[in-house]
Coordinates of C-alpha atoms in Angstrom, one line a residue:
M1 CA 0.0 0.0 0.0
S2 CA 1.3 3.4 -0.8
T3 CA 0.3 6.7 0.9
L4 CA -2.1 8.6 -1.3
I5 CA -2.9 11.6 0.9
D6 CA -0.2 12.9 3.2
I7 CA -0.9 15.7 5.6
E8 CA 1.9 17.1 7.8
K9 CA 1.8 19.7 10.5
L10 CA -1.2 21.4 9.1
D11 CA -2.4 24.7 10.6
K12 CA -5.5 26.6 9.5
Y13 CA -6.7 30.0 10.8
Y14 CA -9.8 32.1 10.3
G15 CA -8.4 35.5 11.3
S16 CA -7.0 34.9 14.8
F17 CA -9.1 31.7 15.4
Q18 CA -7.1 28.5 14.9
A19 CA -9.4 26.0 13.2
L20 CA -6.8 23.3 12.7
S21 CA -3.8 22.7 14.8
D22 CA -0.8 20.5 13.9
I23 CA -2.7 17.9 12.0
N24 CA -0.7 14.9 10.8
L25 CA -2.6 12.3 8.8
Q26 CA -1.7 9.7 6.1
V27 CA -4.3 7.9 4.1
E28 CA -3.2 4.8 2.2
E29 CA -4.4 3.8 -1.2
G30 CA -7.6 1.9 -0.8
E31 CA -8.1 2.9 2.8
V32 CA -11.4 4.1 4.3
V33 CA -10.9 6.7 7.0
V34 CA -13.9 8.0 8.9
I35 CA -13.6 11.3 10.9
L36 CA -15.8 11.9 13.8
G37 CA -16.1 14.7 16.3
P38 CA -18.5 17.4 17.6
S39 CA -19.7 20.3 15.5
G40 CA -17.0 22.9 15.1
S41 CA -14.2 20.4 15.7
G42 CA -12.6 21.1 12.3
K43 CA -13.6 17.9 10.5
S44 CA -15.1 19.5 7.4
T45 CA -12.4 22.2 7.4
L46 CA -9.7 19.4 7.3
I47 CA -11.2 17.6 4.3
R48 CA -11.8 20.9 2.5
C49 CA -8.1 21.7 2.8
I50 CA -7.2 18.5 1.1
N51 CA -8.3 19.8 -2.3
L52 CA -7.8 23.4 -1.3
L53 CA -11.4 24.5 -1.1
E54 CA -10.0 26.1 2.0
N55 CA -6.5 27.6 2.1
Y56 CA -4.2 26.6 4.9
Q57 CA -1.5 28.7 6.5
Q58 CA 1.1 26.2 7.7
G59 CA 2.2 22.7 6.9
D60 CA 2.0 20.5 3.8
I61 CA -0.6 18.4 2.0
R62 CA 0.4 16.0 -0.8
V63 CA -1.8 13.9 -3.0
A64 CA 0.0 11.1 -4.7
G65 CA 3.3 12.8 -3.8
E66 CA 2.3 16.2 -5.3
R67 CA 1.9 19.2 -3.1
V68 CA -1.6 20.7 -3.0
E69 CA -1.2 24.4 -3.6
N70 CA -2.6 27.3 -5.7
G71 CA -1.1 27.2 -9.2
P72 CA -1.4 25.7 -12.6
R73 CA -1.5 22.1 -11.3
L74 CA -4.4 22.6 -8.9
A75 CA -7.1 21.6 -11.3
A76 CA -5.3 18.4 -12.2
I77 CA -4.8 17.5 -8.5
R78 CA -8.4 18.3 -7.7
S79 CA -9.6 16.0 -10.5
E80 CA -7.8 13.2 -8.6
V81 CA -9.7 13.9 -5.4
G82 CA -13.5 13.9 -5.8
M83 CA -15.8 15.5 -3.2
V84 CA -19.3 14.7 -2.2
F85 CA -21.0 17.5 -0.1
Q86 CA -24.0 17.7 2.2
S87 CA -26.0 19.4 -0.5
F88 CA -26.1 17.6 -3.8
N89 CA -25.2 20.6 -6.1
L90 CA -26.7 18.9 -9.2
Y91 CA -27.4 21.1 -12.1
P92 CA -31.2 21.5 -12.1
H93 CA -31.5 22.0 -15.8
L94 CA -29.6 18.8 -16.8
T95 CA -30.9 15.3 -16.7
V96 CA -29.3 12.8 -14.3
L97 CA -27.4 11.3 -17.2
D98 CA -26.0 14.7 -18.3
N99 CA -25.1 15.7 -14.7
V100 CA -23.0 12.6 -14.4
S101 CA -21.3 12.8 -17.9
L102 CA -20.7 16.6 -18.0
A103 CA -17.3 16.8 -16.3
P104 CA -15.8 13.7 -18.1
I105 CA -16.7 15.4 -21.4
R106 CA -15.4 18.9 -20.4
V107 CA -12.5 18.0 -18.2
R108 CA -11.3 14.6 -19.3
G109 CA -12.2 15.1 -23.0
L110 CA -14.3 12.0 -23.3
S111 CA -16.7 11.7 -26.2
R112 CA -20.3 12.2 -25.4
R113 CA -21.0 8.6 -26.3
D114 CA -18.3 7.2 -24.0
A115 CA -19.2 9.6 -21.2
H116 CA -22.9 8.5 -21.4
A117 CA -22.0 4.8 -21.5
R118 CA -19.8 5.3 -18.4
A119 CA -22.5 7.4 -16.7
R120 CA -25.1 4.7 -17.2
E121 CA -22.8 2.0 -15.7
L122 CA -22.2 4.2 -12.6
L123 CA -25.9 5.0 -12.3
V124 CA -26.6 1.3 -12.2
K125 CA -23.9 0.9 -9.6
V126 CA -25.6 3.5 -7.3
G127 CA -29.1 2.0 -7.9
M128 CA -30.2 4.9 -10.1
G129 CA -30.1 3.1 -13.5
D130 CA -33.8 3.6 -14.1
H131 CA -33.7 7.4 -13.5
A132 CA -31.1 8.5 -16.1
H133 CA -33.6 10.8 -18.0
K134 CA -35.1 12.4 -14.9
Y135 CA -34.2 15.9 -13.6
P136 CA -33.0 16.4 -10.1
S137 CA -36.3 18.0 -9.1
Q138 CA -38.0 14.7 -9.8
L139 CA -35.8 12.8 -7.3
S140 CA -35.8 12.4 -3.5
G141 CA -32.8 13.8 -1.5
G142 CA -31.4 10.3 -1.2
Q143 CA -31.6 9.7 -4.9
Q144 CA -30.0 13.1 -5.7
Q145 CA -27.1 12.2 -3.3
R146 CA -26.6 8.9 -5.0
V147 CA -26.4 10.7 -8.4
A148 CA -23.9 13.1 -6.9
I149 CA -21.8 10.1 -5.8
A150 CA -22.0 8.7 -9.4
R151 CA -21.0 12.1 -10.8
T152 CA -17.9 12.2 -8.5
M153 CA -17.0 8.6 -9.5
A154 CA -17.3 9.5 -13.2
M155 CA -14.1 11.5 -13.0
E156 CA -12.3 8.3 -11.8
P157 CA -10.7 10.1 -8.9
R158 CA -8.0 8.3 -6.8
A159 CA -9.8 9.3 -3.6
I160 CA -13.2 10.6 -2.7
L161 CA -13.9 13.0 0.2
F162 CA -17.3 12.9 1.8
D163 CA -18.4 15.9 3.8
E164 CA -21.3 14.7 6.0
P165 CA -23.1 13.3 2.9
T166 CA -26.2 12.2 4.8
S167 CA -26.7 15.1 7.2
A168 CA -29.2 16.9 4.9
L169 CA -31.3 13.8 4.2
D170 CA -34.5 12.7 5.8
P171 CA -33.8 9.8 8.1
E172 CA -35.4 7.2 5.9
M173 CA -33.1 8.0 3.0
V174 CA -29.8 7.8 5.0
G175 CA -29.5 4.1 4.6
E176 CA -29.7 4.0 0.8
V177 CA -26.8 6.5 0.6
L178 CA -24.7 4.7 3.2
D179 CA -25.2 1.4 1.3
V180 CA -23.8 2.9 -1.9
M181 CA -20.8 4.2 0.1
Q182 CA -20.3 0.8 1.7
N183 CA -20.2 -0.8 -1.8
L184 CA -17.7 1.8 -2.9
A185 CA -15.5 1.1 0.0
R186 CA -15.7 -2.7 -0.7
S187 CA -14.6 -2.0 -4.3
G188 CA -11.4 -0.5 -3.0
V189 CA -12.0 3.2 -3.5
T190 CA -9.9 5.4 -1.2
M191 CA -12.4 7.3 1.0
V192 CA -12.2 10.0 3.7
V193 CA -15.6 10.4 5.3
V194 CA -16.8 13.1 7.7
T195 CA -20.0 11.8 9.3
H196 CA -22.1 11.3 12.4
E197 CA -23.2 7.8 11.3
M198 CA -21.5 5.6 14.0
G199 CA -22.8 2.4 12.5
F200 CA -21.3 3.2 9.2
A201 CA -18.0 4.1 10.8
R202 CA -18.0 0.8 12.7
R203 CA -18.9 -1.4 9.7
V204 CA -16.9 0.2 6.9
A205 CA -13.9 2.2 8.2
D206 CA -10.4 0.8 8.2
R207 CA -9.6 3.6 10.7
V208 CA -11.6 6.0 12.8
I209 CA -10.3 9.4 13.8
F210 CA -11.8 11.6 16.5
M211 CA -11.2 15.3 16.3
E212 CA -12.0 18.0 18.8
S213 CA -11.0 21.7 18.8
G214 CA -9.1 21.5 15.6
R215 CA -6.9 18.6 16.7
I216 CA -6.8 14.8 16.2
V217 CA -7.4 13.5 19.6
E218 CA -7.4 9.7 18.9
Q219 CA -7.4 7.3 16.1
N220 CA -7.7 3.5 15.9
I221 CA -9.3 0.6 14.0
P222 CA -13.0 0.6 14.6
E223 CA -13.5 -2.2 17.2
P224 CA -11.1 -0.8 19.9
F225 CA -12.0 2.7 19.0
F226 CA -15.7 2.1 19.8
T227 CA -15.3 -0.4 22.6
A228 CA -12.3 0.8 24.5
P229 CA -11.5 4.4 23.6
Q230 CA -8.3 5.7 25.3
E231 CA -8.9 9.4 25.6
P232 CA -11.4 10.9 28.1
R233 CA -12.7 13.2 25.4
T234 CA -13.3 10.4 23.0
Q235 CA -15.1 8.4 25.7
A236 CA -17.3 11.4 26.6
F237 CA -18.2 12.0 22.9
L238 CA -19.1 8.3 22.2
Q239 CA -21.0 8.1 25.5
A240 CA -23.1 11.1 24.5
I241 CA -23.7 10.0 20.9
L242 CA -24.3 6.2 21.4
H243 CA -26.5 6.5 24.4
H244 CA -28.7 9.5 23.7

């Protein structure tokens, strides 16, 4: 296994507020890392720094050995690291099929035919094969999020970052999106997932990270992380979440 995402001594400020403090994190090729923590702990900020949706002040982020920084290579690096957000950000005036095939045509230079063929395959993979010609407004939130995942996969990124992908969904739709993510994880896609879904973290993660106040407090493989957390702050967090 080789390191795909390498973060060293990362600091991030908003004015005088330090949002991230001395973050060190390596994500291996094919690994699924789940990041947990209370609101405001810096989880989303961290993954948004990985593809420079947020600028950072100190430290180093590398993807496949290449430094992530503003410059002519940024678009190319970003195309290696897909992102799935809370809100689905689908183009309302395009069909599901066109939403998924747009970037491969524009950015990767695929022919329309090839892009559509690939998009159809991916839509089947996320359980949306029958909805290719619908528009986003005709879909439920869970369906839109599954299309958004297919759209990210269409660029064949080396890693996919998920920023609380189920938090905007009605509870009955959360499972269908998590199932798609679980299948992705099984197929060997490198994933970094910020979520509140403890069951998903327990079932799917190779490693679970707990953040608080902009720092990584604890990390471990799921079983010991959930059954025997070492740090008092992790214990308190899990106690509050799992027993409310």
